[in-house]
mmCIF file of C-alpha atoms and ligand atoms in Angstrom:
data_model
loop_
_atom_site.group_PDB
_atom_site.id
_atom_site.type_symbol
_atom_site.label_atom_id
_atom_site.label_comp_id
_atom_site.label_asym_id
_atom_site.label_seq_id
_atom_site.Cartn_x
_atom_site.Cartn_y
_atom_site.Cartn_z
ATOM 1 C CA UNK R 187 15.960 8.524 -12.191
ATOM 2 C CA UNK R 188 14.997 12.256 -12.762
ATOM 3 C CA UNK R 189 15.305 13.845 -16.048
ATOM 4 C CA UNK R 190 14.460 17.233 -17.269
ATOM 5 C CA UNK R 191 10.575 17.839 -18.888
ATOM 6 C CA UNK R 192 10.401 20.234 -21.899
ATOM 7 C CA UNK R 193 8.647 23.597 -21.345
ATOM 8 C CA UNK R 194 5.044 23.040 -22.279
ATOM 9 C CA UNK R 195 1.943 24.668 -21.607
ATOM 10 C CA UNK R 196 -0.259 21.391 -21.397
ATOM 11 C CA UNK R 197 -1.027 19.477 -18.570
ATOM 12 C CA UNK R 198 1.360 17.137 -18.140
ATOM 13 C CA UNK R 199 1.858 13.937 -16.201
ATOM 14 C CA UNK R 200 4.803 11.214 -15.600
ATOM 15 C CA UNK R 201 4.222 7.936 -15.026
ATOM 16 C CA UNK R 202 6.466 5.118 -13.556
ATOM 17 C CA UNK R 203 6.776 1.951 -14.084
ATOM 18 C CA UNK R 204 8.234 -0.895 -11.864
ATOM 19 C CA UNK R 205 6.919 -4.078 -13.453
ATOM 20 C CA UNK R 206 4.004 -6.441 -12.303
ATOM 21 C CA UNK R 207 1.437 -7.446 -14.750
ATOM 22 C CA UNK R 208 0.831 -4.888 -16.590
ATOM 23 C CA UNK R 209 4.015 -5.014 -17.873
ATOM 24 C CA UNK R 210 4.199 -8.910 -18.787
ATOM 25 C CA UNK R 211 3.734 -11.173 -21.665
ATOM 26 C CA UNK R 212 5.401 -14.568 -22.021
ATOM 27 C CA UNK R 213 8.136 -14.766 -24.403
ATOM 28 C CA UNK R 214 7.010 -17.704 -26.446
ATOM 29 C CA UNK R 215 3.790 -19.848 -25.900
ATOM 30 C CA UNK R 216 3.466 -21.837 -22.175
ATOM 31 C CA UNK R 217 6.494 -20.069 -20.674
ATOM 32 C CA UNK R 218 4.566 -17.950 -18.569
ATOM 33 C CA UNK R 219 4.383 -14.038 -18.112
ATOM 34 C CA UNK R 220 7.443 -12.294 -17.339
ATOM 35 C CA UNK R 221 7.610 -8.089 -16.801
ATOM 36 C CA UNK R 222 9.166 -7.481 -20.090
ATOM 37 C CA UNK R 223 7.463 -4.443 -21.571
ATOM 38 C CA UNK R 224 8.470 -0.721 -20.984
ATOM 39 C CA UNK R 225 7.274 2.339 -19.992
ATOM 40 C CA UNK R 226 7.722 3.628 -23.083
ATOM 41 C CA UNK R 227 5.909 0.827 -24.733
ATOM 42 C CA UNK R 228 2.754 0.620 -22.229
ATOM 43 C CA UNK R 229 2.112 4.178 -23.208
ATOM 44 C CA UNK R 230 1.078 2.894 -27.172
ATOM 45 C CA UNK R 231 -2.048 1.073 -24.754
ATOM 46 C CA UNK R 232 -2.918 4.701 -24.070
ATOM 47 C CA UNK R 233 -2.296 6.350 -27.058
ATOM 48 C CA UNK R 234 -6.260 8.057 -26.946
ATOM 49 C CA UNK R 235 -5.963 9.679 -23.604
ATOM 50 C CA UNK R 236 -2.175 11.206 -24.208
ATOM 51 C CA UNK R 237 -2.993 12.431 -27.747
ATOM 52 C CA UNK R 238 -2.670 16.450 -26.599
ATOM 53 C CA UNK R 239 -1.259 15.372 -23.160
ATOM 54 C CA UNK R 240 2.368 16.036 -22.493
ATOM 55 C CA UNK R 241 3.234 12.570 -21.199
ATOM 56 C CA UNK R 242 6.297 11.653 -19.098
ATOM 57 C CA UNK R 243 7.427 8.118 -18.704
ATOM 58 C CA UNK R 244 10.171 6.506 -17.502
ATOM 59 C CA UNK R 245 10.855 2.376 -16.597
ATOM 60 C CA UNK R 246 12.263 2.867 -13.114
ATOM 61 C CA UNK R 247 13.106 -1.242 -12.957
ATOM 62 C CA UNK R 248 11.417 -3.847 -14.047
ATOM 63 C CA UNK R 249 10.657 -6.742 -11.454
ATOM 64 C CA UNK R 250 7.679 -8.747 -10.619
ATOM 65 C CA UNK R 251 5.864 -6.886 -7.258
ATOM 66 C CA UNK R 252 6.637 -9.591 -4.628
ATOM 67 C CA UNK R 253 10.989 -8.494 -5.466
ATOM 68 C CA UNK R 254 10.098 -4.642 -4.653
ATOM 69 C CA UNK R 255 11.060 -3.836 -1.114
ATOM 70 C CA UNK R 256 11.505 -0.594 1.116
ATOM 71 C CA UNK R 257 14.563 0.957 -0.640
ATOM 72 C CA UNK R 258 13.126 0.353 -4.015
ATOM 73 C CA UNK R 259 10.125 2.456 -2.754
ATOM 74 C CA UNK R 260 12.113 5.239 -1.105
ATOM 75 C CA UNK R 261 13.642 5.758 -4.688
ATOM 76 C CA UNK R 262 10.592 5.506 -6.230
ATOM 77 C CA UNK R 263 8.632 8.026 -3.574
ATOM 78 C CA UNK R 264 12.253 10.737 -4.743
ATOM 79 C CA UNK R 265 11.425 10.234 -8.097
ATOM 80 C CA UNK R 266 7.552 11.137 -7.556
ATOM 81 C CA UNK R 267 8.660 14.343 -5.616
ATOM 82 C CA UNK R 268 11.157 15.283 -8.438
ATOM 83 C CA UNK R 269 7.733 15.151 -10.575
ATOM 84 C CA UNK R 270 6.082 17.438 -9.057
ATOM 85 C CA UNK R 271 9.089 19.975 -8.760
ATOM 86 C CA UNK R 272 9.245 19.548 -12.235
ATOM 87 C CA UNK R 273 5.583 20.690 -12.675
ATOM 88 C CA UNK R 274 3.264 17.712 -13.694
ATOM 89 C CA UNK R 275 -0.101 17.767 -12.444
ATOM 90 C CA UNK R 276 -0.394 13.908 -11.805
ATOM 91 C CA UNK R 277 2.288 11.098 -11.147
ATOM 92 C CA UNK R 278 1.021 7.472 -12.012
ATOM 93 C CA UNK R 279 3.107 4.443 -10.931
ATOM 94 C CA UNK R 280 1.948 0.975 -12.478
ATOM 95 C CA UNK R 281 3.224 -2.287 -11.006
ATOM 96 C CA UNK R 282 2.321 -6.019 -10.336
ATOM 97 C CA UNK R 283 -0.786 -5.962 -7.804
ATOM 98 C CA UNK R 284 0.789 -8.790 -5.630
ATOM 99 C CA UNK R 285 1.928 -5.844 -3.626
ATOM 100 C CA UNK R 286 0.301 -2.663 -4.763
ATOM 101 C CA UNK R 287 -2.106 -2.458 -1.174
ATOM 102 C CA UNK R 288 1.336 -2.499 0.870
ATOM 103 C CA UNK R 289 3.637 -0.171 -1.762
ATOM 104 C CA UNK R 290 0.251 2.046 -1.931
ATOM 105 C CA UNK R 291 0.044 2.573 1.926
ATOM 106 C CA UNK R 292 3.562 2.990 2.230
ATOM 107 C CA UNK R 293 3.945 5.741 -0.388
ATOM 108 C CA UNK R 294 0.893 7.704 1.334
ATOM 109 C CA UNK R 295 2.456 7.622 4.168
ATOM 110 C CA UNK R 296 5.368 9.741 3.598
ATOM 111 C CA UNK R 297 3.649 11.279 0.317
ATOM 112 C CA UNK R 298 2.956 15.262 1.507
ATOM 113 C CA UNK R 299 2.346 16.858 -1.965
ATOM 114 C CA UNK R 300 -1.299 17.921 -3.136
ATOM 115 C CA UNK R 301 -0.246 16.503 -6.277
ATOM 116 C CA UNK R 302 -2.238 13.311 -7.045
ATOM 117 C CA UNK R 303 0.167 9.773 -7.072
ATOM 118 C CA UNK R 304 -2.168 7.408 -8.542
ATOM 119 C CA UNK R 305 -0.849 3.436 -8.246
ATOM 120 C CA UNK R 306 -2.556 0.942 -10.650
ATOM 121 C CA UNK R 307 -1.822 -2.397 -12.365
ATOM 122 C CA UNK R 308 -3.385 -5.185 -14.281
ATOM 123 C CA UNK R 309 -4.531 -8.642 -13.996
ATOM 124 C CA UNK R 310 -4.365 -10.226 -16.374
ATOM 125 C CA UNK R 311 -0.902 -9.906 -19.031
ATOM 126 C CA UNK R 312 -0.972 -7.918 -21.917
ATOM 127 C CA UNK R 313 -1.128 -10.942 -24.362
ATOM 128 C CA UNK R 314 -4.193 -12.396 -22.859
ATOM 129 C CA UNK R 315 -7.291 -11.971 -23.775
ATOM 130 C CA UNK R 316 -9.154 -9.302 -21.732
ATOM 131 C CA UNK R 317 -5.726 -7.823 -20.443
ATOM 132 C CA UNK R 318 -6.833 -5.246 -18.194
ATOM 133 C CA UNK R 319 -3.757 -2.844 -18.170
ATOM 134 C CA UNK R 320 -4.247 -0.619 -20.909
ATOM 135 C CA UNK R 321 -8.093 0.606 -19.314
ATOM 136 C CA UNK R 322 -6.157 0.568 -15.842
ATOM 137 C CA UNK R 323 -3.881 2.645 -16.689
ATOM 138 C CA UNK R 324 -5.796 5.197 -19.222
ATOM 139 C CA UNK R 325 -7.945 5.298 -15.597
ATOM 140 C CA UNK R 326 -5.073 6.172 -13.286
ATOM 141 C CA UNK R 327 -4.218 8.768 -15.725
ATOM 142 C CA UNK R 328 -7.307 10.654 -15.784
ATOM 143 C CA UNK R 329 -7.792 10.109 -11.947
ATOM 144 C CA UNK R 330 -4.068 11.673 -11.506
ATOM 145 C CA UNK R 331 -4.933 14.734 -13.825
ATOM 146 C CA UNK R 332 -8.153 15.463 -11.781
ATOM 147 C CA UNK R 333 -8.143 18.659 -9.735
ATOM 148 C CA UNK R 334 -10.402 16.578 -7.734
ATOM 149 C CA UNK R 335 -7.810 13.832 -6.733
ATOM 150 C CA UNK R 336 -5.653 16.301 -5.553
ATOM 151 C CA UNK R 337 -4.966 16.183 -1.324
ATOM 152 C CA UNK R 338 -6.108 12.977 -1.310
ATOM 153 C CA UNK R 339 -2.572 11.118 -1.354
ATOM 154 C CA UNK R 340 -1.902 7.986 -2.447
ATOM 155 C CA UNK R 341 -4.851 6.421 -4.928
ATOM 156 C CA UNK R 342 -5.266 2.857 -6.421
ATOM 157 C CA UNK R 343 -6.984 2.834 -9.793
ATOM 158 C CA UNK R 344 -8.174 -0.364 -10.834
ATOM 159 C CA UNK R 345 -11.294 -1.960 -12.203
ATOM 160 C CA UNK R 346 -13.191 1.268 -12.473
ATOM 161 C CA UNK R 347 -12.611 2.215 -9.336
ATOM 162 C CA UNK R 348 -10.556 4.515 -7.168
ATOM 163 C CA UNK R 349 -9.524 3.250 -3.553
ATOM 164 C CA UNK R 350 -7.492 4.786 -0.663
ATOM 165 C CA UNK R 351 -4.368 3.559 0.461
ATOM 166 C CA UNK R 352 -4.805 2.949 4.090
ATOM 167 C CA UNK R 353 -8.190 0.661 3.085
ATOM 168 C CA UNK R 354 -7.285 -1.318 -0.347
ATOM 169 C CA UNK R 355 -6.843 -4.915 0.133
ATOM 170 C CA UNK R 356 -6.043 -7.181 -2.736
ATOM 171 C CA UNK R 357 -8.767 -10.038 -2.028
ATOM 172 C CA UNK R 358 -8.793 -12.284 -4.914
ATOM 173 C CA UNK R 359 -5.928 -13.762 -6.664
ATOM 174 C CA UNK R 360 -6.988 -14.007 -10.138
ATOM 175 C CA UNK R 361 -10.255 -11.985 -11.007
ATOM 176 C CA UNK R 362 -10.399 -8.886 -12.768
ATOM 177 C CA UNK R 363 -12.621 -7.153 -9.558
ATOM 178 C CA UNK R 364 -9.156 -8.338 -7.342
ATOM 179 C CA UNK R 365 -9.689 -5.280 -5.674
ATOM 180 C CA UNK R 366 -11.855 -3.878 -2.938
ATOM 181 C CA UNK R 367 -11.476 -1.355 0.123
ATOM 182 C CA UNK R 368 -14.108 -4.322 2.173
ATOM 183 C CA UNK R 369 -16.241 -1.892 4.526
ATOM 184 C CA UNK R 370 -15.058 1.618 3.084
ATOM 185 C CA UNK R 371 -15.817 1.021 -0.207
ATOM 186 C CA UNK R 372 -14.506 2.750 -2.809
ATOM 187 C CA UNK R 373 -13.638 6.104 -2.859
ATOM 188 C CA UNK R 374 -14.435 6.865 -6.310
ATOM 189 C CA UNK R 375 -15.177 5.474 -9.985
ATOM 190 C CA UNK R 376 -14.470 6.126 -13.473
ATOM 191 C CA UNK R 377 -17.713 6.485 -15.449
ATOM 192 C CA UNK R 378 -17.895 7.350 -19.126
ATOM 193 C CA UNK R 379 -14.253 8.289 -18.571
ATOM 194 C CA UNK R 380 -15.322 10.794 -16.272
ATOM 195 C CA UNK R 381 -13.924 10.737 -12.219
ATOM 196 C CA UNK R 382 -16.679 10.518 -10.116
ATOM 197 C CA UNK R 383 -15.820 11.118 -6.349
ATOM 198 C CA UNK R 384 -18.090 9.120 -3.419
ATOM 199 C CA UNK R 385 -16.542 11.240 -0.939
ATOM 200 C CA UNK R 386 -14.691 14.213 0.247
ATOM 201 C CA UNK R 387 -10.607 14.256 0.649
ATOM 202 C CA UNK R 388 -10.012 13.833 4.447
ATOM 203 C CA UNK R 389 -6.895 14.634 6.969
ATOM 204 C CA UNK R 390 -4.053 12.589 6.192
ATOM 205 C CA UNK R 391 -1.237 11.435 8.381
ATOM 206 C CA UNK R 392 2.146 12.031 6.434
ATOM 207 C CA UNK R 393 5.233 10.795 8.350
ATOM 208 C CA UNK R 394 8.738 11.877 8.432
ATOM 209 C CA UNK R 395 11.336 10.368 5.945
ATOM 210 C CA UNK R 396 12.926 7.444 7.779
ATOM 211 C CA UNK R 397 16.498 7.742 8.775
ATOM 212 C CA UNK R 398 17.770 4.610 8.623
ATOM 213 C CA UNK R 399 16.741 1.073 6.898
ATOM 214 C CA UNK R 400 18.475 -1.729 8.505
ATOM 215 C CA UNK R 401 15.564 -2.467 11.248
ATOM 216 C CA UNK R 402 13.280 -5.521 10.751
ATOM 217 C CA UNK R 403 9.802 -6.196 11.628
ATOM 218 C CA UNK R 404 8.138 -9.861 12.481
ATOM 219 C CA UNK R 405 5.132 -10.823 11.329
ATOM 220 C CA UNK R 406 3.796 -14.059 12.446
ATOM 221 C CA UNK R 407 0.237 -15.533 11.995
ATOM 222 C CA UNK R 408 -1.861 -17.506 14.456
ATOM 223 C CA UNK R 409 -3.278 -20.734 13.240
ATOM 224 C CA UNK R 410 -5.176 -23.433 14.896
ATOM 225 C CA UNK R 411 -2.788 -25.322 16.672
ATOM 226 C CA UNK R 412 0.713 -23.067 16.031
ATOM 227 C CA UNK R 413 3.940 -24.339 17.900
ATOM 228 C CA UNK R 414 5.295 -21.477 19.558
ATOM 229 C CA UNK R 415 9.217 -21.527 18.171
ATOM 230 C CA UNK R 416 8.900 -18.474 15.733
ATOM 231 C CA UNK R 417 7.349 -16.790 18.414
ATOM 232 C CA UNK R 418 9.633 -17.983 21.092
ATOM 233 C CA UNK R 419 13.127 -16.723 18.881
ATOM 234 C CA UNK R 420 11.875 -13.070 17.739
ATOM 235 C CA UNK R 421 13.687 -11.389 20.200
ATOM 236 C CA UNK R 422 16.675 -13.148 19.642
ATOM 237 C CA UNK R 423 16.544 -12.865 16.281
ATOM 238 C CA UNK R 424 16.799 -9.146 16.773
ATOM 239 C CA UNK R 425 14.082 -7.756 15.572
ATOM 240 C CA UNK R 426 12.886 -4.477 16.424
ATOM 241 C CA UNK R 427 8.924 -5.298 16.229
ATOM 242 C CA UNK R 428 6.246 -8.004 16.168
ATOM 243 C CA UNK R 429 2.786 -7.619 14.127
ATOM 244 C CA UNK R 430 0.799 -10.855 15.222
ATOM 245 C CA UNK R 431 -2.309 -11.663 12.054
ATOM 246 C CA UNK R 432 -4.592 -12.628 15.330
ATOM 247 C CA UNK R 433 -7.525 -14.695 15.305
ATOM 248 C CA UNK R 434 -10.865 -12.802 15.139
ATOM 249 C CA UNK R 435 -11.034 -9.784 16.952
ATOM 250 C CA UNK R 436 -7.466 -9.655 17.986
ATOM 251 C CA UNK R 437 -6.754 -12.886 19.975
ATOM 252 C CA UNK R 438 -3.879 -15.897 20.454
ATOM 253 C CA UNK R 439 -4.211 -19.201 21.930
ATOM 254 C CA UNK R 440 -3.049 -19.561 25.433
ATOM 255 C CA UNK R 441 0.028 -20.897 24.391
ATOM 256 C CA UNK R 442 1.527 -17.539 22.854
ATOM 257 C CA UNK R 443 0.144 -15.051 25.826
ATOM 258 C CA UNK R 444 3.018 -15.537 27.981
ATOM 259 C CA UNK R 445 5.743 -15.069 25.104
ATOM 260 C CA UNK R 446 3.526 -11.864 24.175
ATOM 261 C CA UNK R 447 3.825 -10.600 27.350
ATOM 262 C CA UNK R 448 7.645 -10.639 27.280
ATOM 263 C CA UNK R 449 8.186 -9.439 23.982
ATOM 264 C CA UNK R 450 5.973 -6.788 24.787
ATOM 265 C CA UNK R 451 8.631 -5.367 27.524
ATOM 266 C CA UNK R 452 11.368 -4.491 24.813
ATOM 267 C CA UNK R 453 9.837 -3.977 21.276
ATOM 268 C CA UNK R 454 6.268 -3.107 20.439
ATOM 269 C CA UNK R 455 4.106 -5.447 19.687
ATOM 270 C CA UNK R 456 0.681 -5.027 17.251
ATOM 271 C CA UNK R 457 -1.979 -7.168 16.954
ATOM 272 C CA UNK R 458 -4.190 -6.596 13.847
ATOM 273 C CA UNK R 459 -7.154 -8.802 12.892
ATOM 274 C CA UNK R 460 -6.370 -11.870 10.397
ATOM 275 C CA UNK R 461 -10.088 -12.276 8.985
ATOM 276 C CA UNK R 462 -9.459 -9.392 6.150
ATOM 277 C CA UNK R 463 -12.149 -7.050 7.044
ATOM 278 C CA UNK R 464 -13.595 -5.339 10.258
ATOM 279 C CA UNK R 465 -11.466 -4.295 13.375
ATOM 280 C CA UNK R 466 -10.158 -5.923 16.764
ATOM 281 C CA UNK R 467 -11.753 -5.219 19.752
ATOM 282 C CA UNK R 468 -10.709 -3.360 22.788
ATOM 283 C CA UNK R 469 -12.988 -4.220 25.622
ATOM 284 C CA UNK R 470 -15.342 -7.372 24.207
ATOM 285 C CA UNK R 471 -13.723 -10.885 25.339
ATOM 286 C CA UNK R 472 -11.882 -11.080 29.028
ATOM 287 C CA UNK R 473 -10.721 -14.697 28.090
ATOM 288 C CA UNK R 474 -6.456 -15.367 28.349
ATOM 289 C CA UNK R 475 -5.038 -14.558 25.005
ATOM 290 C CA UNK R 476 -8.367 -12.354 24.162
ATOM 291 C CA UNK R 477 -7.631 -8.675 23.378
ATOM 292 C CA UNK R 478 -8.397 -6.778 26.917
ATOM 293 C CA UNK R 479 -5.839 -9.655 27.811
ATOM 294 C CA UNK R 480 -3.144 -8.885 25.354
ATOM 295 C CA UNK R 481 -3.919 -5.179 26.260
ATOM 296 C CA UNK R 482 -3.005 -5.215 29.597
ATOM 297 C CA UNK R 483 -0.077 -7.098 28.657
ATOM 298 C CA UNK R 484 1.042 -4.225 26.670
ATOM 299 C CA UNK R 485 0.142 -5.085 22.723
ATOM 300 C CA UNK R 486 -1.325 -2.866 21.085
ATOM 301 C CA UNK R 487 -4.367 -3.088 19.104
ATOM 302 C CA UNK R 488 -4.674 -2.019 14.864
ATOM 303 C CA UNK R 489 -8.380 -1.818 14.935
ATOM 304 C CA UNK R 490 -8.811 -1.546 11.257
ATOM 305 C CA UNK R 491 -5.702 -1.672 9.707
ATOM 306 C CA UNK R 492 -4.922 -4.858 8.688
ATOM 307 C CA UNK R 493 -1.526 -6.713 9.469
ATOM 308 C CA UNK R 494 0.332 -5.870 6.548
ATOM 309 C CA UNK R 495 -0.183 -2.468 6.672
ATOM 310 C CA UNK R 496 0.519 -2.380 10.910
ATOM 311 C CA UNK R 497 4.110 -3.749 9.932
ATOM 312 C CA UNK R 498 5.049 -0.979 7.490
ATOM 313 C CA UNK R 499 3.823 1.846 9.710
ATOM 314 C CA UNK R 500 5.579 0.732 12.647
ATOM 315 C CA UNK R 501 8.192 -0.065 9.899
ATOM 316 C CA UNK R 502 8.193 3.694 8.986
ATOM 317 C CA UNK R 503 7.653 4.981 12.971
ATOM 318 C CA UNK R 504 10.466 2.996 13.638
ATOM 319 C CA UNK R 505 12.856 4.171 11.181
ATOM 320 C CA UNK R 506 12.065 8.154 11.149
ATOM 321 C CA UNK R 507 12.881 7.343 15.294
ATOM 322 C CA UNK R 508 8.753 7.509 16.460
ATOM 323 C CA UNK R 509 8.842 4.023 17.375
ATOM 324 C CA UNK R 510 7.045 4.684 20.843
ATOM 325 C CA UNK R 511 4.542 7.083 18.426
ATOM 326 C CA UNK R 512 2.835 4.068 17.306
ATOM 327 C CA UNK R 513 -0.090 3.695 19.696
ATOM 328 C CA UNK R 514 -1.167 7.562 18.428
ATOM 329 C CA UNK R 515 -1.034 6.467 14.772
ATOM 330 C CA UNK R 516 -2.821 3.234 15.157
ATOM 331 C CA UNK R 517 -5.743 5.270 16.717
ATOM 332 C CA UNK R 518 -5.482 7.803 13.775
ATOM 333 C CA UNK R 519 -5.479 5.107 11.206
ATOM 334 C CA UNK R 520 -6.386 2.098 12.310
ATOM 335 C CA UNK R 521 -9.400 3.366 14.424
ATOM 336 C CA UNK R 522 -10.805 5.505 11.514
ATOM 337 C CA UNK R 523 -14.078 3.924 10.727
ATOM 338 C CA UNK R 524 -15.145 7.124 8.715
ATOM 339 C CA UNK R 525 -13.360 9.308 6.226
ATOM 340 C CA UNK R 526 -14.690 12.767 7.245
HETATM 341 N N1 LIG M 647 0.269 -11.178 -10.267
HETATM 342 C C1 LIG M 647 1.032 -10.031 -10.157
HETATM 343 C C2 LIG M 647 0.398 -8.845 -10.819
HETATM 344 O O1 LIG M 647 -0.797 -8.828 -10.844
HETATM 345 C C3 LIG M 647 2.462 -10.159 -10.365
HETATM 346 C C4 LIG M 647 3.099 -9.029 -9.626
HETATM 347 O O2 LIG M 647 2.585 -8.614 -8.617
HETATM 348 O O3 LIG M 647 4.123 -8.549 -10.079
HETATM 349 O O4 LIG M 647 0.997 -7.936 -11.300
#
């Protein structure tokens, strides 16, 4: 994917695309959007904000966001680095939102450069009316050439506002404002095309490369009334970790505690809230299947992190061989209620 930027003495940035959105139009009227349009050809959308800008852009595949997956991103995460050895001051990657809260927290966590990498997207398709990419993108641009977005990781740009990767949550399926980081808020906004930080950079926890790929994590969600066969087959199904979406505060009917419990004695298992926002408890409900219940049984609690994100950094523990790490993470990330 890397290629070789010319000598300049402008500030430069590269940006990748993958697909999504942003990069869709449908081919003839009613068929639908389909990621059809290049890198090359989303930078025309742009065209104020690179005038005088060396700009670097390549189409590193392009796929809807629900067909990326962990490989994909590893590429994409080499490609980023080779960026910054290169020289640019800001990386942007755009692609579909489906995903962009799960490829965004996954990035960050193995992203270690000072160098801003600034994820954004769109909503709605270029050929519809209101399409959002073009001010996404012009926005992730001048958030990734910011001195002030540098050492803060991973970024999301969208809507006019800037979140962190360990709190974004994609919460609405088709509005413009699809975005949110729920209690956090947002980290930052884009005013009069001017980046406008709520709050100082904090400590970040950047993880090892993972060393191998082929290990799979469950994630299964409790609903009212759930048979128990998914849960009952994880361990012979091989897998190498369980994330349960729990009810509330972090709690299973009494129907899945004693499975729990003996998954518990061979792979780790996480239980993260299901409701979208807030955290699990630790020591608030003594009821079977609660969370001081599941506790003592051995899960361990995500406070804030929500499920999606507990499976990729046990995911990531897992595969860089800190696997029995993942307690100490969860209480660095998913028990982080501030950002200083
Ligand atoms: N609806 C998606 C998007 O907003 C499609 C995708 O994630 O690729 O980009």
């Amino acid at each position: 994917m890397a290629q070789q930027l010319n000598h300049h003495t402008l500030p430069i940035l590269s940006i990748g695309a993958l697909g999504g959105t942003v990069s869709m139009r449908a081919n003839q009227p009613g068929a639908g959007a389909t990621p059809m349009i290049t890198g090359e050809a989303l930078l025309d959308g742009i065209s104020q904000l690179h005038e005088g800008l060396d700009v670097h852009i390549e189409t590193l595949c392009l796929v809807p966001s629900a067909s990326l997956d962990f490989n994909l991103l590893l590429e994409v995460l080499i490609w980023a680095q080779e960026q910054v050895k290169l020289g640019v001051q800001g990386v942007v990657i755009t692609q579909g939102t489906d995903t962009l809260e799960e490829t965004a927290f996954f990035l960050d966590l193995l992203w270690s450069d000072d160098v801003p990498l600034v994820l954004t997207g769109a909503m709605r398709p270029s050929d519809q009316q209101g399409a959002d990419g073009s001010a996404n993108l012009t926005d992730a641009s001048r958030v990734a050439l910011d001195a002030q977005s540098r050492k803060r990781g991973v970024l999301v740009v969208m809507n006019g506002q800037i979140h962190q990767a360990l709190h974004v949550r994609k919460s609405s399926a088709m509005a413009l404002e699809a975005f949110n980081s729920a209690l956090f808020g947002p980290a930052g906004l884009i005013i009069e095309n001017r980046v406008i930080y709520l709050r100082k950079a904090s400590a970040r926890t950047v993880l090892p490369m993972p060393r191998s790929t082929h290990h799979k994590v469950a994630l299964l969600l409790a609903t009212l009334s759930a048979d128990t066969v998914l849960l009952e087959h994880v361990l012979a199904l091989g897998y190498d970790a369980l994330v349960v979406s729990a009810f509330g505060a972090g709690h299973v009917s009494i129907e899945w505690v004693d499975l729990i419990d003996q998954i518990t004695t061979e792979i780790p298992v996480l239980v993260a809230t299901r409701t979208g926002s807030d955290s699990t408890a630790e020591a608030s409900y003594g009821f079977i299947g609660g969370e001081m219940d599941l506790i003592d049984r051995g899960a361990l609690m995500c406070g804030f992190l929500c499920p999606y994100k507990a499976r990729i950094l046990i995911w990531l523990l897992i595969g860089a061989g800190l696997g029995r790490e993942v307690g100490k993470h969860l209480q660095r990330l998913g028990f982080k209620a501030t950002e200083g």
